[in-house]
Amino acid sequence: MSFKLRCLAVSIALLVTPAMGAENSPMPDPALVAKGLQLFNDTSVSGGGSVSCATCHFSTGHTNNKTYVGLEVVADGDANGRSTPTLWGAGERSVYGWAGTAPTLEESIRGIIVNRMKGAEPSKENLAALAAYVRSLPYPKNWQLNDDGTPSPIATEAVKRGFDLFIGDGGCGTCHVLPSLDKSSRDDIGTGGKFKVPSLRAVASTAPYFHDGRTASLRDAVKLMWGVYAKKMDTGLVPTDAQIDDLVAYLSAL
C-alpha cells in the first residue's frame, strides 16, 4: 500500500462513522475498511489491469462527474451513457445501479467489476472489504439540516422555504423520500425509459444530472423535474424564479 493510501487508511480508522440515517448500524471494522480502500484503488481488479474503482469515484468514493458507456467517457447527454453517481452514503441506498437491478451493495460492486470492468469474479473476502469501505463513506453534513434531511431551526429562510416546496408543490419528496432521498422503484420521467430514483444527498456536487448526464446545472434539473411532476399530477403549477432559487438552496444543503 502506498504512503498516501496508508494515510487514508489511518484516517478511516480514526474517523469512520455510520452514514446519515444509520445511527443503529454496526461500526465497520477499520482493518476491513482499509483493505477495501486498497482494493478500491487496485487496477488488478479489472480486466487488463487498466482501471480501478477509483478511476470513476476517486479514493474518496465521490463521483468524477463524467458520463460513461462501459469504460469509455462519452459526451454528457449520450443516449447510451450512464452518469457516475457518488458513493457517499451508498450504504443507505434502497437498491443500486441506474437500472435498479442490484438489491444489495455487494451485488452492485460484483456486477460493476465483472460486467463493466471485465474483471475476474471477486472473492467473497474482497467483496466484503470493498463493501465495508463503501459503507464507511458518509454524506457530508450541513449545519442547516438535521440528519434526516429536514431543516434545522437555524437554517436560512431560503432553505426552509425550499424544503416546504420539496415536500409540497414541487412534489420532489414523492420519489426522493427522506432520509435517504431516494426510492427503490424505477420511474419513467420521459428521459428514455425507466430508471432508479437516485439519492439527492450531496446532489449539488454530482453534476451532470439524470442517468445520461443530460442536464449540466442543478437549477435546470429542478426545472425539468418540476415540469414532470406538474404534468403527471396535472397541477398546472409553474414555478417562479424565486421558488426555483429556494429549491436549489435546499438541495444544495443536502
mmCIF file of C-alpha atoms in Angstrom:
data_model
loop_
_atom_site.group_PDB
_atom_site.id
_atom_site.type_symbol
_atom_site.label_atom_id
_atom_site.label_comp_id
_atom_site.label_asym_id
_atom_site.label_seq_id
_atom_site.Cartn_x
_atom_site.Cartn_y
_atom_site.Cartn_z
ATOM 1 C CA MET A 1 0.000 0.000 0.000
ATOM 2 C CA SER A 2 1.381 3.423 -0.939
ATOM 3 C CA PHE A 3 2.145 6.084 1.678
ATOM 4 C CA LYS A 4 -0.884 8.085 0.518
ATOM 5 C CA LEU A 5 -3.212 5.111 0.891
ATOM 6 C CA ARG A 6 -1.723 4.274 4.304
ATOM 7 C CA CYS A 7 -2.519 7.804 5.447
ATOM 8 C CA LEU A 8 -6.057 7.467 4.149
ATOM 9 C CA ALA A 9 -6.414 4.133 5.926
ATOM 10 C CA VAL A 10 -5.280 5.654 9.220
ATOM 11 C CA SER A 11 -7.788 8.485 8.754
ATOM 12 C CA ILE A 12 -10.548 5.968 8.121
ATOM 13 C CA ALA A 13 -9.658 4.015 11.249
ATOM 14 C CA LEU A 14 -9.921 7.202 13.298
ATOM 15 C CA LEU A 15 -12.894 8.854 11.649
ATOM 16 C CA VAL A 16 -15.136 6.090 10.278
ATOM 17 C CA THR A 17 -18.760 6.790 11.219
ATOM 18 C CA PRO A 18 -22.077 5.344 10.070
ATOM 19 C CA ALA A 19 -23.739 7.080 7.122
ATOM 20 C CA MET A 20 -26.535 9.503 7.900
ATOM 21 C CA GLY A 21 -29.654 7.688 8.987
ATOM 22 C CA ALA A 22 -27.590 4.673 10.075
ATOM 23 C CA GLU A 23 -27.103 5.547 13.753
ATOM 24 C CA ASN A 24 -28.014 1.999 14.771
ATOM 25 C CA SER A 25 -25.800 0.307 12.192
ATOM 26 C CA PRO A 26 -22.727 -1.579 13.467
ATOM 27 C CA MET A 27 -19.442 0.265 13.204
ATOM 28 C CA PRO A 28 -17.369 -1.064 10.279
ATOM 29 C CA ASP A 29 -14.138 -2.925 11.045
ATOM 30 C CA PRO A 30 -11.303 -0.429 10.372
ATOM 31 C CA ALA A 31 -8.987 -3.196 9.144
ATOM 32 C CA LEU A 32 -11.601 -4.431 6.661
ATOM 33 C CA VAL A 33 -12.280 -0.863 5.548
ATOM 34 C CA ALA A 34 -8.547 -0.274 5.000
ATOM 35 C CA LYS A 35 -8.329 -3.437 2.887
ATOM 36 C CA GLY A 36 -11.334 -2.243 0.918
ATOM 37 C CA LEU A 37 -9.650 1.107 0.294
ATOM 38 C CA GLN A 38 -6.591 -0.667 -1.094
ATOM 39 C CA LEU A 39 -8.744 -2.815 -3.388
ATOM 40 C CA PHE A 40 -10.733 0.254 -4.414
ATOM 41 C CA ASN A 41 -7.516 1.725 -5.840
ATOM 42 C CA ASP A 42 -6.205 -1.572 -7.268
ATOM 43 C CA THR A 43 -6.314 -1.753 -11.075
ATOM 44 C CA SER A 44 -5.798 -5.526 -10.987
ATOM 45 C CA VAL A 45 -9.498 -5.991 -10.195
ATOM 46 C CA SER A 46 -10.283 -5.002 -13.789
ATOM 47 C CA GLY A 47 -9.706 -6.955 -16.958
ATOM 48 C CA GLY A 48 -6.349 -5.918 -18.395
ATOM 49 C CA GLY A 49 -5.478 -4.057 -15.196
ATOM 50 C CA SER A 50 -6.293 -0.666 -16.714
ATOM 51 C CA VAL A 51 -8.824 0.818 -14.291
ATOM 52 C CA SER A 52 -9.832 0.676 -10.654
ATOM 53 C CA CYS A 53 -12.978 1.677 -8.781
ATOM 54 C CA ALA A 54 -11.202 4.966 -8.023
ATOM 55 C CA THR A 55 -10.936 5.712 -11.745
ATOM 56 C CA CYS A 56 -14.565 6.824 -11.694
ATOM 57 C CA HIS A 57 -15.058 7.507 -7.994
ATOM 58 C CA PHE A 58 -11.668 8.779 -6.735
ATOM 59 C CA SER A 59 -10.220 7.368 -3.497
ATOM 60 C CA THR A 60 -12.847 9.314 -1.580
ATOM 61 C CA GLY A 61 -15.696 7.464 -3.284
ATOM 62 C CA HIS A 62 -17.184 10.612 -4.808
ATOM 63 C CA THR A 63 -18.125 10.941 -8.480
ATOM 64 C CA ASN A 64 -15.655 12.135 -11.097
ATOM 65 C CA ASN A 65 -18.626 13.888 -12.752
ATOM 66 C CA LYS A 66 -18.238 12.013 -16.036
ATOM 67 C CA THR A 67 -20.638 10.017 -18.200
ATOM 68 C CA TYR A 68 -19.666 6.572 -19.481
ATOM 69 C CA VAL A 69 -20.608 3.855 -21.906
ATOM 70 C CA GLY A 70 -18.814 0.895 -20.394
ATOM 71 C CA LEU A 71 -15.376 2.291 -19.538
ATOM 72 C CA GLU A 72 -15.378 4.925 -22.269
ATOM 73 C CA VAL A 73 -16.074 8.548 -21.379
ATOM 74 C CA VAL A 74 -18.787 9.958 -23.638
ATOM 75 C CA ALA A 75 -20.449 13.328 -24.039
ATOM 76 C CA ASP A 76 -22.981 14.228 -21.374
ATOM 77 C CA GLY A 77 -26.448 13.505 -22.705
ATOM 78 C CA ASP A 78 -25.379 10.500 -24.794
ATOM 79 C CA ALA A 79 -28.472 8.289 -25.002
ATOM 80 C CA ASN A 80 -26.429 5.230 -24.036
ATOM 81 C CA GLY A 81 -24.437 6.988 -21.326
ATOM 82 C CA ARG A 82 -24.574 6.481 -17.588
ATOM 83 C CA SER A 83 -23.613 9.306 -15.253
ATOM 84 C CA THR A 84 -21.248 8.321 -12.430
ATOM 85 C CA PRO A 85 -23.023 8.605 -9.054
ATOM 86 C CA THR A 86 -21.361 9.483 -5.773
ATOM 87 C CA LEU A 87 -20.723 6.625 -3.361
ATOM 88 C CA TRP A 88 -21.081 8.875 -0.336
ATOM 89 C CA GLY A 89 -23.768 7.305 1.796
ATOM 90 C CA ALA A 90 -24.194 4.413 -0.634
ATOM 91 C CA GLY A 91 -24.711 2.028 2.267
ATOM 92 C CA GLU A 92 -28.126 3.631 2.737
ATOM 93 C CA ARG A 93 -29.417 3.149 -0.823
ATOM 94 C CA SER A 94 -32.683 1.271 -1.367
ATOM 95 C CA VAL A 95 -31.377 -0.542 -4.458
ATOM 96 C CA TYR A 96 -28.347 0.021 -6.686
ATOM 97 C CA GLY A 97 -27.444 0.991 -10.232
ATOM 98 C CA TRP A 98 -29.322 3.188 -12.694
ATOM 99 C CA ALA A 99 -31.290 0.115 -13.716
ATOM 100 C CA GLY A 100 -32.158 -0.557 -10.074
ATOM 101 C CA THR A 101 -31.478 -4.263 -10.517
ATOM 102 C CA ALA A 102 -28.923 -4.818 -7.734
ATOM 103 C CA PRO A 103 -30.720 -5.271 -4.403
ATOM 104 C CA THR A 104 -27.541 -5.109 -2.284
ATOM 105 C CA LEU A 105 -24.310 -3.147 -2.310
ATOM 106 C CA GLU A 106 -22.297 -6.354 -2.651
ATOM 107 C CA GLU A 107 -24.213 -7.414 -5.752
ATOM 108 C CA SER A 108 -23.767 -3.962 -7.243
ATOM 109 C CA ILE A 109 -19.990 -3.997 -6.687
ATOM 110 C CA ARG A 110 -19.701 -7.505 -8.060
ATOM 111 C CA GLY A 111 -21.679 -6.541 -11.158
ATOM 112 C CA ILE A 112 -19.510 -3.470 -11.824
ATOM 113 C CA ILE A 113 -16.287 -5.483 -11.531
ATOM 114 C CA VAL A 114 -17.398 -8.417 -13.673
ATOM 115 C CA ASN A 115 -19.672 -6.767 -16.236
ATOM 116 C CA ARG A 116 -18.294 -3.268 -16.691
ATOM 117 C CA MET A 117 -14.654 -3.591 -15.644
ATOM 118 C CA LYS A 118 -14.425 -7.076 -17.221
ATOM 119 C CA GLY A 119 -12.545 -8.321 -14.184
ATOM 120 C CA ALA A 120 -12.414 -11.756 -12.607
ATOM 121 C CA GLU A 121 -15.069 -12.902 -10.165
ATOM 122 C CA PRO A 122 -14.127 -11.210 -6.856
ATOM 123 C CA SER A 123 -13.587 -13.411 -3.838
ATOM 124 C CA LYS A 124 -16.092 -13.289 -1.011
ATOM 125 C CA GLU A 125 -13.448 -11.699 1.200
ATOM 126 C CA ASN A 126 -12.536 -8.974 -1.295
ATOM 127 C CA LEU A 127 -16.189 -8.208 -1.956
ATOM 128 C CA ALA A 128 -16.808 -7.851 1.777
ATOM 129 C CA ALA A 129 -13.838 -5.495 2.100
ATOM 130 C CA LEU A 130 -14.934 -3.309 -0.808
ATOM 131 C CA ALA A 131 -18.466 -3.117 0.563
ATOM 132 C CA ALA A 132 -17.139 -2.227 4.021
ATOM 133 C CA TYR A 133 -15.104 0.626 2.542
ATOM 134 C CA VAL A 134 -18.036 1.994 0.558
ATOM 135 C CA ARG A 135 -20.292 1.735 3.622
ATOM 136 C CA SER A 136 -17.762 3.779 5.584
ATOM 137 C CA LEU A 137 -18.263 6.785 3.294
ATOM 138 C CA PRO A 138 -20.769 9.186 4.901
ATOM 139 C CA TYR A 139 -22.583 12.082 3.348
ATOM 140 C CA PRO A 140 -21.073 15.418 4.335
ATOM 141 C CA LYS A 141 -23.187 17.052 6.997
ATOM 142 C CA ASN A 142 -24.562 20.551 6.660
ATOM 143 C CA TRP A 143 -25.254 22.839 9.601
ATOM 144 C CA GLN A 144 -28.607 23.791 8.080
ATOM 145 C CA LEU A 145 -30.051 20.278 8.093
ATOM 146 C CA ASN A 146 -30.899 17.575 10.594
ATOM 147 C CA ASP A 147 -29.607 14.087 9.815
ATOM 148 C CA ASP A 148 -32.985 13.124 8.340
ATOM 149 C CA GLY A 149 -32.798 15.930 5.763
ATOM 150 C CA THR A 150 -35.253 18.301 7.419
ATOM 151 C CA PRO A 151 -34.136 21.899 8.034
ATOM 152 C CA SER A 152 -32.643 22.709 11.419
ATOM 153 C CA PRO A 153 -34.037 25.674 13.387
ATOM 154 C CA ILE A 154 -31.020 27.773 12.362
ATOM 155 C CA ALA A 155 -31.331 27.059 8.639
ATOM 156 C CA THR A 156 -31.696 30.020 6.309
ATOM 157 C CA GLU A 157 -35.186 31.051 5.309
ATOM 158 C CA ALA A 158 -34.412 30.068 1.698
ATOM 159 C CA VAL A 159 -33.563 26.505 2.778
ATOM 160 C CA LYS A 160 -36.722 26.288 4.870
ATOM 161 C CA ARG A 161 -38.876 27.560 2.010
ATOM 162 C CA GLY A 162 -37.122 25.179 -0.358
ATOM 163 C CA PHE A 163 -37.892 22.232 1.898
ATOM 164 C CA ASP A 164 -41.560 23.228 2.053
ATOM 165 C CA LEU A 165 -41.627 23.256 -1.752
ATOM 166 C CA PHE A 166 -39.735 19.949 -1.853
ATOM 167 C CA ILE A 167 -42.428 18.154 0.130
ATOM 168 C CA GLY A 168 -45.227 20.347 -1.191
ATOM 169 C CA ASP A 169 -45.963 21.931 -4.558
ATOM 170 C CA GLY A 170 -42.702 20.750 -6.139
ATOM 171 C CA GLY A 171 -43.577 17.122 -5.438
ATOM 172 C CA CYS A 172 -39.927 16.142 -5.049
ATOM 173 C CA GLY A 173 -40.498 14.234 -1.810
ATOM 174 C CA THR A 174 -42.911 11.895 -3.579
ATOM 175 C CA CYS A 175 -39.966 9.996 -5.063
ATOM 176 C CA HIS A 176 -36.945 11.321 -3.161
ATOM 177 C CA VAL A 177 -38.027 10.008 0.219
ATOM 178 C CA LEU A 178 -36.358 11.183 3.432
ATOM 179 C CA PRO A 179 -33.900 10.415 4.920
ATOM 180 C CA SER A 180 -32.032 8.663 2.064
ATOM 181 C CA LEU A 181 -33.664 10.927 -0.553
ATOM 182 C CA ASP A 182 -34.133 8.036 -2.988
ATOM 183 C CA LYS A 183 -36.661 5.273 -3.679
ATOM 184 C CA SER A 184 -36.350 1.608 -4.568
ATOM 185 C CA SER A 185 -38.650 1.708 -7.581
ATOM 186 C CA ARG A 186 -37.831 2.837 -11.123
ATOM 187 C CA ASP A 187 -39.698 5.673 -12.782
ATOM 188 C CA ASP A 188 -40.102 6.911 -16.358
ATOM 189 C CA ILE A 189 -39.759 10.697 -16.422
ATOM 190 C CA GLY A 190 -39.503 10.955 -20.193
ATOM 191 C CA THR A 191 -35.732 10.607 -20.463
ATOM 192 C CA GLY A 192 -35.638 7.347 -22.375
ATOM 193 C CA GLY A 193 -37.013 4.626 -20.139
ATOM 194 C CA LYS A 194 -37.411 3.600 -16.516
ATOM 195 C CA PHE A 195 -34.511 4.354 -14.185
ATOM 196 C CA LYS A 196 -33.905 4.181 -10.465
ATOM 197 C CA VAL A 197 -34.730 7.303 -8.492
ATOM 198 C CA PRO A 198 -31.259 8.494 -7.378
ATOM 199 C CA SER A 199 -30.438 9.822 -3.946
ATOM 200 C CA LEU A 200 -30.212 13.599 -3.733
ATOM 201 C CA ARG A 201 -27.625 13.613 -0.957
ATOM 202 C CA ALA A 202 -24.639 15.767 -1.993
ATOM 203 C CA VAL A 203 -26.539 16.481 -5.222
ATOM 204 C CA ALA A 204 -25.031 19.954 -5.668
ATOM 205 C CA SER A 205 -21.627 18.363 -6.375
ATOM 206 C CA THR A 206 -22.788 15.496 -8.595
ATOM 207 C CA ALA A 207 -23.452 17.260 -11.917
ATOM 208 C CA PRO A 208 -24.284 16.388 -14.656
ATOM 209 C CA TYR A 209 -27.763 15.126 -13.834
ATOM 210 C CA PHE A 210 -30.056 12.255 -14.798
ATOM 211 C CA HIS A 211 -28.902 8.834 -15.947
ATOM 212 C CA ASP A 212 -27.242 10.152 -19.099
ATOM 213 C CA GLY A 213 -25.899 13.430 -17.712
ATOM 214 C CA ARG A 214 -28.187 15.451 -19.966
ATOM 215 C CA THR A 215 -28.520 18.431 -17.624
ATOM 216 C CA ALA A 216 -25.432 20.384 -16.623
ATOM 217 C CA SER A 217 -26.883 22.546 -13.862
ATOM 218 C CA LEU A 218 -28.876 21.692 -10.756
ATOM 219 C CA ARG A 219 -31.205 24.585 -11.494
ATOM 220 C CA ASP A 220 -32.099 23.151 -14.915
ATOM 221 C CA ALA A 221 -32.592 19.707 -13.371
ATOM 222 C CA VAL A 222 -35.024 21.185 -10.846
ATOM 223 C CA LYS A 223 -36.973 22.951 -13.597
ATOM 224 C CA LEU A 224 -37.215 19.754 -15.619
ATOM 225 C CA MET A 225 -38.434 17.698 -12.679
ATOM 226 C CA TRP A 226 -40.961 20.335 -11.579
ATOM 227 C CA GLY A 227 -42.453 20.106 -15.064
ATOM 228 C CA VAL A 228 -42.528 16.301 -14.920
ATOM 229 C CA TYR A 229 -44.404 16.310 -11.612
ATOM 230 C CA ALA A 230 -46.778 19.114 -12.645
ATOM 231 C CA LYS A 231 -47.701 17.202 -15.813
ATOM 232 C CA LYS A 232 -48.091 13.878 -14.032
ATOM 233 C CA MET A 233 -50.304 15.326 -11.301
ATOM 234 C CA ASP A 234 -51.974 17.860 -13.611
ATOM 235 C CA THR A 235 -51.323 20.664 -11.133
ATOM 236 C CA GLY A 236 -50.876 23.391 -13.719
ATOM 237 C CA LEU A 237 -48.325 24.993 -11.393
ATOM 238 C CA VAL A 238 -45.441 26.901 -12.965
ATOM 239 C CA PRO A 239 -42.592 27.741 -10.583
ATOM 240 C CA THR A 240 -41.362 31.286 -10.176
ATOM 241 C CA ASP A 241 -37.649 32.057 -10.329
ATOM 242 C CA ALA A 242 -37.759 32.673 -6.588
ATOM 243 C CA GLN A 243 -39.225 29.207 -5.960
ATOM 244 C CA ILE A 244 -36.540 27.580 -8.075
ATOM 245 C CA ASP A 245 -33.939 29.566 -6.111
ATOM 246 C CA ASP A 246 -35.365 28.234 -2.844
ATOM 247 C CA LEU A 247 -35.468 24.632 -4.045
ATOM 248 C CA VAL A 248 -31.856 24.871 -5.221
ATOM 249 C CA ALA A 249 -30.894 26.361 -1.837
ATOM 250 C CA TYR A 250 -32.412 23.370 -0.027
ATOM 251 C CA LEU A 251 -30.910 20.807 -2.403
ATOM 252 C CA SER A 252 -27.509 22.469 -2.138
ATOM 253 C CA ALA A 253 -27.576 21.877 1.612
ATOM 254 C CA LEU A 254 -28.156 18.135 1.279
#
